[in-house]
Amino acid sequence: MKTRDRIVLTARQVFNRDGYGAVTTAALAQACGIAEGNLWYHFKTKRDLLSAIAQQFAENIEQRLRRKPDPGDPLGSYCAMLGDLMQELRDYRFLYRDQPHYGEHVEPIASRVAEWLVRTEDNIEAHFGALVDAGLLTWPKERLRDLAINATIILRYGLEHHAELGQPQGAVRKTLLQQFTLLEGQLEEAARSEIRAQIERIGADLRVAA
C-alpha cells in the first residue's frame, strides 16, 4: 500500500476511535509509523487529510446507492443493502459523529449530505417496495416512504445511541435488530427468519472486521 493511502486509512481508523478533534498530526504520524514531516509531505494540514477521507466517503456512498433491488432476489438484495450501509456507518463513523469538531464546510460532504440522505431513503423505500411486490412484506405502498424514513433514522443513529448508553458491544447487530422491529410483524414467515439470520451474520462479520 502506498504511503499516502496508508495515511488515509490509518487516519480514518484513528479518527473513528479517538474523535477528529482529539487527534493531532503527531499522533497520526506515530500511528502510521512515519515521521511527522513525512505526514506533512503528503498532507499539509489535518484538514487536507479530512478532505481526502471525505472524497473516499463520497465514492463509497455513490457505489452503495447504485445497488438497486434485485427483482429476482429482493430479500438477498435488501440484506446486502443493510450490510453495505452498516459498514459505511462504521467505517466512516467520525464523519457522521464529529461534525461539531470539523465544521460544516468539508466538500463534497457539505454540498451533498442532504441529497445523499434523500437518496438513501429512496433506496431503502425501493427495497421495501420490492419485498411487497414479491409478496414477502405486507405493507400499503403509500406508507412505504414513512417506513423508509423511520428505518433510515434508526440505522443512521443506532451506533451512537448504543455508544451513549455505554453498550457499544454488538452495536451493529442491535441497530439492525431495532430497524427489523419496524417490519417484522408484516413479513412472511420464511422471509422473517432469513432476514434475522442475515442480521446475525452481518453483525458477526462487522464485529470481526472492526
mmCIF file of C-alpha atoms in Angstrom:
data_model
loop_
_atom_site.group_PDB
_atom_site.id
_atom_site.type_symbol
_atom_site.label_atom_id
_atom_site.label_comp_id
_atom_site.label_asym_id
_atom_site.label_seq_id
_atom_site.Cartn_x
_atom_site.Cartn_y
_atom_site.Cartn_z
ATOM 1 C CA MET A 1 0.000 0.000 0.000
ATOM 2 C CA LYS A 2 1.325 3.450 -0.905
ATOM 3 C CA THR A 3 2.270 5.723 1.985
ATOM 4 C CA ARG A 4 -0.454 8.226 1.129
ATOM 5 C CA ASP A 5 -3.134 5.535 1.070
ATOM 6 C CA ARG A 6 -1.860 4.084 4.352
ATOM 7 C CA ILE A 7 -2.039 7.516 5.976
ATOM 8 C CA VAL A 8 -5.647 7.986 4.841
ATOM 9 C CA LEU A 9 -6.703 4.543 6.085
ATOM 10 C CA THR A 10 -4.923 4.903 9.426
ATOM 11 C CA ALA A 11 -6.275 8.412 9.957
ATOM 12 C CA ARG A 12 -9.832 7.229 9.365
ATOM 13 C CA GLN A 13 -9.377 4.441 11.910
ATOM 14 C CA VAL A 14 -7.809 6.770 14.490
ATOM 15 C CA PHE A 15 -10.452 9.468 13.985
ATOM 16 C CA ASN A 16 -13.173 6.833 14.420
ATOM 17 C CA ARG A 17 -11.571 5.590 17.627
ATOM 18 C CA ASP A 18 -10.471 8.821 19.291
ATOM 19 C CA GLY A 19 -12.545 11.574 17.649
ATOM 20 C CA TYR A 20 -11.397 14.025 14.993
ATOM 21 C CA GLY A 21 -10.938 16.933 17.390
ATOM 22 C CA ALA A 22 -8.760 14.953 19.822
ATOM 23 C CA VAL A 23 -6.200 13.704 17.285
ATOM 24 C CA THR A 24 -3.013 15.652 16.488
ATOM 25 C CA THR A 25 -0.824 15.278 13.421
ATOM 26 C CA ALA A 26 1.918 13.993 15.727
ATOM 27 C CA ALA A 27 -0.390 11.241 16.972
ATOM 28 C CA LEU A 28 -1.365 10.398 13.398
ATOM 29 C CA ALA A 29 2.261 10.150 12.319
ATOM 30 C CA GLN A 30 3.006 7.849 15.246
ATOM 31 C CA ALA A 31 0.017 5.645 14.388
ATOM 32 C CA CYS A 32 1.239 5.442 10.785
ATOM 33 C CA GLY A 33 4.783 4.648 11.866
ATOM 34 C CA ILE A 34 6.247 7.611 9.995
ATOM 35 C CA ALA A 35 7.872 10.924 10.847
ATOM 36 C CA GLU A 36 5.541 13.891 11.207
ATOM 37 C CA GLY A 37 7.420 15.611 8.383
ATOM 38 C CA ASN A 38 6.575 12.701 6.098
ATOM 39 C CA LEU A 39 2.913 13.115 7.003
ATOM 40 C CA TRP A 40 3.137 16.811 6.144
ATOM 41 C CA TYR A 41 4.723 15.940 2.800
ATOM 42 C CA HIS A 42 1.508 14.178 1.789
ATOM 43 C CA PHE A 43 -0.983 16.353 3.713
ATOM 44 C CA LYS A 44 -0.072 19.894 4.721
ATOM 45 C CA THR A 45 -2.832 20.061 7.343
ATOM 46 C CA LYS A 46 -5.224 17.748 9.133
ATOM 47 C CA ARG A 47 -7.942 19.464 7.127
ATOM 48 C CA ASP A 48 -6.341 18.282 3.872
ATOM 49 C CA LEU A 49 -6.373 14.748 5.220
ATOM 50 C CA LEU A 50 -10.020 15.130 6.170
ATOM 51 C CA SER A 51 -10.808 16.203 2.604
ATOM 52 C CA ALA A 52 -9.158 13.055 1.227
ATOM 53 C CA ILE A 53 -11.239 10.875 3.549
ATOM 54 C CA ALA A 54 -14.369 12.816 2.605
ATOM 55 C CA GLN A 55 -13.712 12.102 -1.076
ATOM 56 C CA GLN A 56 -13.455 8.367 -0.358
ATOM 57 C CA PHE A 57 -16.647 8.634 1.668
ATOM 58 C CA ALA A 58 -18.460 10.225 -1.270
ATOM 59 C CA GLU A 59 -17.292 7.494 -3.639
ATOM 60 C CA ASN A 60 -18.429 4.821 -1.176
ATOM 61 C CA ILE A 61 -21.895 6.375 -0.910
ATOM 62 C CA GLU A 62 -22.288 6.586 -4.680
ATOM 63 C CA GLN A 63 -21.307 2.934 -5.026
ATOM 64 C CA ARG A 64 -23.820 1.921 -2.348
ATOM 65 C CA LEU A 65 -26.637 3.914 -3.926
ATOM 66 C CA ARG A 66 -26.060 2.315 -7.328
ATOM 67 C CA ARG A 67 -27.071 -1.060 -5.908
ATOM 68 C CA LYS A 68 -30.773 -1.371 -6.608
ATOM 69 C CA PRO A 69 -33.223 -4.094 -5.538
ATOM 70 C CA ASP A 70 -32.889 -7.322 -7.497
ATOM 71 C CA PRO A 71 -36.374 -8.424 -8.646
ATOM 72 C CA GLY A 72 -35.070 -11.985 -8.795
ATOM 73 C CA ASP A 73 -33.826 -11.899 -5.202
ATOM 74 C CA PRO A 74 -35.396 -8.966 -3.344
ATOM 75 C CA LEU A 75 -34.658 -10.496 0.045
ATOM 76 C CA GLY A 76 -30.985 -11.032 -0.710
ATOM 77 C CA SER A 77 -30.530 -7.560 -2.174
ATOM 78 C CA TYR A 78 -32.294 -5.978 0.827
ATOM 79 C CA CYS A 79 -29.955 -7.761 3.243
ATOM 80 C CA ALA A 80 -26.932 -6.797 1.112
ATOM 81 C CA MET A 81 -28.070 -3.164 1.268
ATOM 82 C CA LEU A 82 -28.241 -3.369 5.069
ATOM 83 C CA GLY A 83 -24.724 -4.777 5.206
ATOM 84 C CA ASP A 84 -23.348 -2.082 2.886
ATOM 85 C CA LEU A 85 -24.974 0.723 4.848
ATOM 86 C CA MET A 86 -23.849 -0.527 8.256
ATOM 87 C CA GLN A 87 -20.286 -0.999 7.030
ATOM 88 C CA GLU A 88 -20.301 2.575 5.729
ATOM 89 C CA LEU A 89 -21.650 3.898 9.023
ATOM 90 C CA ARG A 90 -18.954 2.001 10.909
ATOM 91 C CA ASP A 91 -16.032 2.713 8.554
ATOM 92 C CA TYR A 92 -16.756 6.468 8.330
ATOM 93 C CA ARG A 93 -18.234 6.850 11.770
ATOM 94 C CA PHE A 94 -16.390 10.028 12.741
ATOM 95 C CA LEU A 95 -17.760 11.876 9.694
ATOM 96 C CA TYR A 96 -21.283 11.212 10.949
ATOM 97 C CA ARG A 97 -20.422 11.802 14.609
ATOM 98 C CA ASP A 98 -17.835 14.597 14.794
ATOM 99 C CA GLN A 99 -19.232 17.401 12.620
ATOM 100 C CA PRO A 100 -19.100 19.912 15.526
ATOM 101 C CA HIS A 101 -15.319 19.357 15.572
ATOM 102 C CA TYR A 102 -14.587 19.621 11.853
ATOM 103 C CA GLY A 103 -17.325 22.071 10.842
ATOM 104 C CA GLU A 104 -19.914 22.083 8.079
ATOM 105 C CA HIS A 105 -17.820 23.148 5.092
ATOM 106 C CA VAL A 106 -15.974 19.996 4.102
ATOM 107 C CA GLU A 107 -16.509 19.114 0.466
ATOM 108 C CA PRO A 108 -18.092 17.166 -1.046
ATOM 109 C CA ILE A 109 -19.982 16.455 2.187
ATOM 110 C CA ALA A 110 -21.262 19.991 2.770
ATOM 111 C CA SER A 111 -22.927 20.342 -0.617
ATOM 112 C CA ARG A 112 -24.265 16.793 -0.918
ATOM 113 C CA VAL A 113 -25.225 15.497 2.520
ATOM 114 C CA ALA A 114 -28.941 16.329 2.167
ATOM 115 C CA GLU A 115 -29.039 14.783 -1.315
ATOM 116 C CA TRP A 116 -27.383 11.592 -0.048
ATOM 117 C CA LEU A 117 -29.874 11.321 2.786
ATOM 118 C CA VAL A 118 -32.872 11.636 0.452
ATOM 119 C CA ARG A 119 -31.382 9.142 -1.993
ATOM 120 C CA THR A 120 -30.735 6.713 0.849
ATOM 121 C CA GLU A 121 -34.393 6.970 1.841
ATOM 122 C CA ASP A 122 -35.343 6.447 -1.821
ATOM 123 C CA ASN A 123 -33.138 3.364 -1.986
ATOM 124 C CA ILE A 124 -34.499 1.829 1.208
ATOM 125 C CA GLU A 125 -38.057 2.545 0.055
ATOM 126 C CA ALA A 126 -37.314 0.775 -3.235
ATOM 127 C CA HIS A 127 -36.058 -2.282 -1.361
ATOM 128 C CA PHE A 128 -39.187 -2.354 0.784
ATOM 129 C CA GLY A 129 -41.299 -1.988 -2.357
ATOM 130 C CA ALA A 130 -39.537 -4.968 -3.930
ATOM 131 C CA LEU A 131 -40.349 -7.050 -0.845
ATOM 132 C CA VAL A 132 -44.005 -6.007 -1.142
ATOM 133 C CA ASP A 133 -44.095 -6.837 -4.866
ATOM 134 C CA ALA A 134 -42.643 -10.275 -4.143
ATOM 135 C CA GLY A 135 -45.328 -10.993 -1.544
ATOM 136 C CA LEU A 136 -42.767 -11.107 1.267
ATOM 137 C CA LEU A 137 -43.924 -7.950 3.071
ATOM 138 C CA THR A 138 -47.485 -6.823 3.689
ATOM 139 C CA TRP A 139 -47.451 -3.025 3.716
ATOM 140 C CA PRO A 140 -49.504 -0.314 1.956
ATOM 141 C CA LYS A 141 -47.465 1.156 -0.891
ATOM 142 C CA GLU A 142 -48.482 4.684 0.109
ATOM 143 C CA ARG A 143 -46.917 4.143 3.552
ATOM 144 C CA LEU A 144 -43.576 2.802 2.369
ATOM 145 C CA ARG A 145 -41.978 6.259 2.479
ATOM 146 C CA ASP A 146 -42.759 6.591 6.174
ATOM 147 C CA LEU A 147 -41.298 3.145 6.788
ATOM 148 C CA ALA A 148 -38.148 4.042 4.851
ATOM 149 C CA ILE A 149 -37.669 7.307 6.758
ATOM 150 C CA ASN A 150 -38.057 5.586 10.119
ATOM 151 C CA ALA A 151 -35.652 2.833 9.070
ATOM 152 C CA THR A 152 -33.100 5.420 7.909
ATOM 153 C CA ILE A 153 -33.242 7.272 11.223
ATOM 154 C CA ILE A 154 -32.670 4.084 13.225
ATOM 155 C CA LEU A 155 -29.811 2.903 11.009
ATOM 156 C CA ARG A 156 -28.183 6.357 10.885
ATOM 157 C CA TYR A 157 -28.140 6.990 14.631
ATOM 158 C CA GLY A 158 -28.158 3.471 16.080
ATOM 159 C CA LEU A 159 -24.416 3.094 16.642
ATOM 160 C CA GLU A 160 -24.159 6.348 18.596
ATOM 161 C CA HIS A 161 -27.308 5.525 20.552
ATOM 162 C CA HIS A 162 -25.725 2.346 21.873
ATOM 163 C CA ALA A 163 -22.404 4.120 22.499
ATOM 164 C CA GLU A 164 -24.155 6.782 24.578
ATOM 165 C CA LEU A 165 -25.880 4.031 26.554
ATOM 166 C CA GLY A 166 -22.443 2.611 27.347
ATOM 167 C CA GLN A 167 -23.326 -0.519 25.361
ATOM 168 C CA PRO A 168 -21.149 -0.351 22.218
ATOM 169 C CA GLN A 169 -20.590 -4.104 22.025
ATOM 170 C CA GLY A 170 -22.600 -5.619 19.199
ATOM 171 C CA ALA A 171 -23.993 -2.210 18.215
ATOM 172 C CA VAL A 172 -24.283 -3.118 14.520
ATOM 173 C CA ARG A 173 -26.369 -6.181 15.329
ATOM 174 C CA LYS A 174 -28.515 -4.311 17.840
ATOM 175 C CA THR A 175 -29.125 -1.445 15.410
ATOM 176 C CA LEU A 176 -30.194 -3.829 12.654
ATOM 177 C CA LEU A 177 -32.497 -5.702 15.018
ATOM 178 C CA GLN A 178 -34.085 -2.409 16.100
ATOM 179 C CA GLN A 179 -34.734 -1.497 12.471
ATOM 180 C CA PHE A 180 -36.130 -5.003 11.948
ATOM 181 C CA THR A 181 -38.848 -4.382 14.550
ATOM 182 C CA LEU A 182 -40.449 -1.852 12.167
ATOM 183 C CA LEU A 183 -41.482 -4.539 9.694
ATOM 184 C CA GLU A 184 -41.008 -7.867 11.458
ATOM 185 C CA GLY A 185 -44.697 -8.424 12.132
ATOM 186 C CA GLN A 186 -45.648 -7.843 8.491
ATOM 187 C CA LEU A 187 -43.106 -10.176 6.900
ATOM 188 C CA GLU A 188 -43.825 -13.617 5.510
ATOM 189 C CA GLU A 189 -42.507 -16.197 7.982
ATOM 190 C CA ALA A 190 -39.649 -17.546 5.873
ATOM 191 C CA ALA A 191 -38.549 -14.008 4.957
ATOM 192 C CA ARG A 192 -38.607 -13.018 8.609
ATOM 193 C CA SER A 193 -36.368 -15.943 9.534
ATOM 194 C CA GLU A 194 -33.960 -15.249 6.670
ATOM 195 C CA ILE A 195 -33.591 -11.555 7.493
ATOM 196 C CA ARG A 196 -32.947 -12.343 11.142
ATOM 197 C CA ALA A 197 -30.276 -14.865 10.136
ATOM 198 C CA GLN A 198 -28.646 -12.320 7.824
ATOM 199 C CA ILE A 199 -28.654 -9.702 10.586
ATOM 200 C CA GLU A 200 -26.768 -12.134 12.815
ATOM 201 C CA ARG A 201 -24.258 -12.743 10.014
ATOM 202 C CA ILE A 202 -23.755 -9.036 9.284
ATOM 203 C CA GLY A 203 -23.330 -8.279 12.974
ATOM 204 C CA ALA A 204 -20.734 -11.032 13.344
ATOM 205 C CA ASP A 205 -18.840 -10.070 10.170
ATOM 206 C CA LEU A 206 -18.571 -6.393 11.091
ATOM 207 C CA ARG A 207 -17.611 -7.177 14.680
ATOM 208 C CA VAL A 208 -14.747 -9.398 13.500
ATOM 209 C CA ALA A 209 -13.625 -6.830 10.917
ATOM 210 C CA ALA A 210 -13.629 -3.904 13.365
#
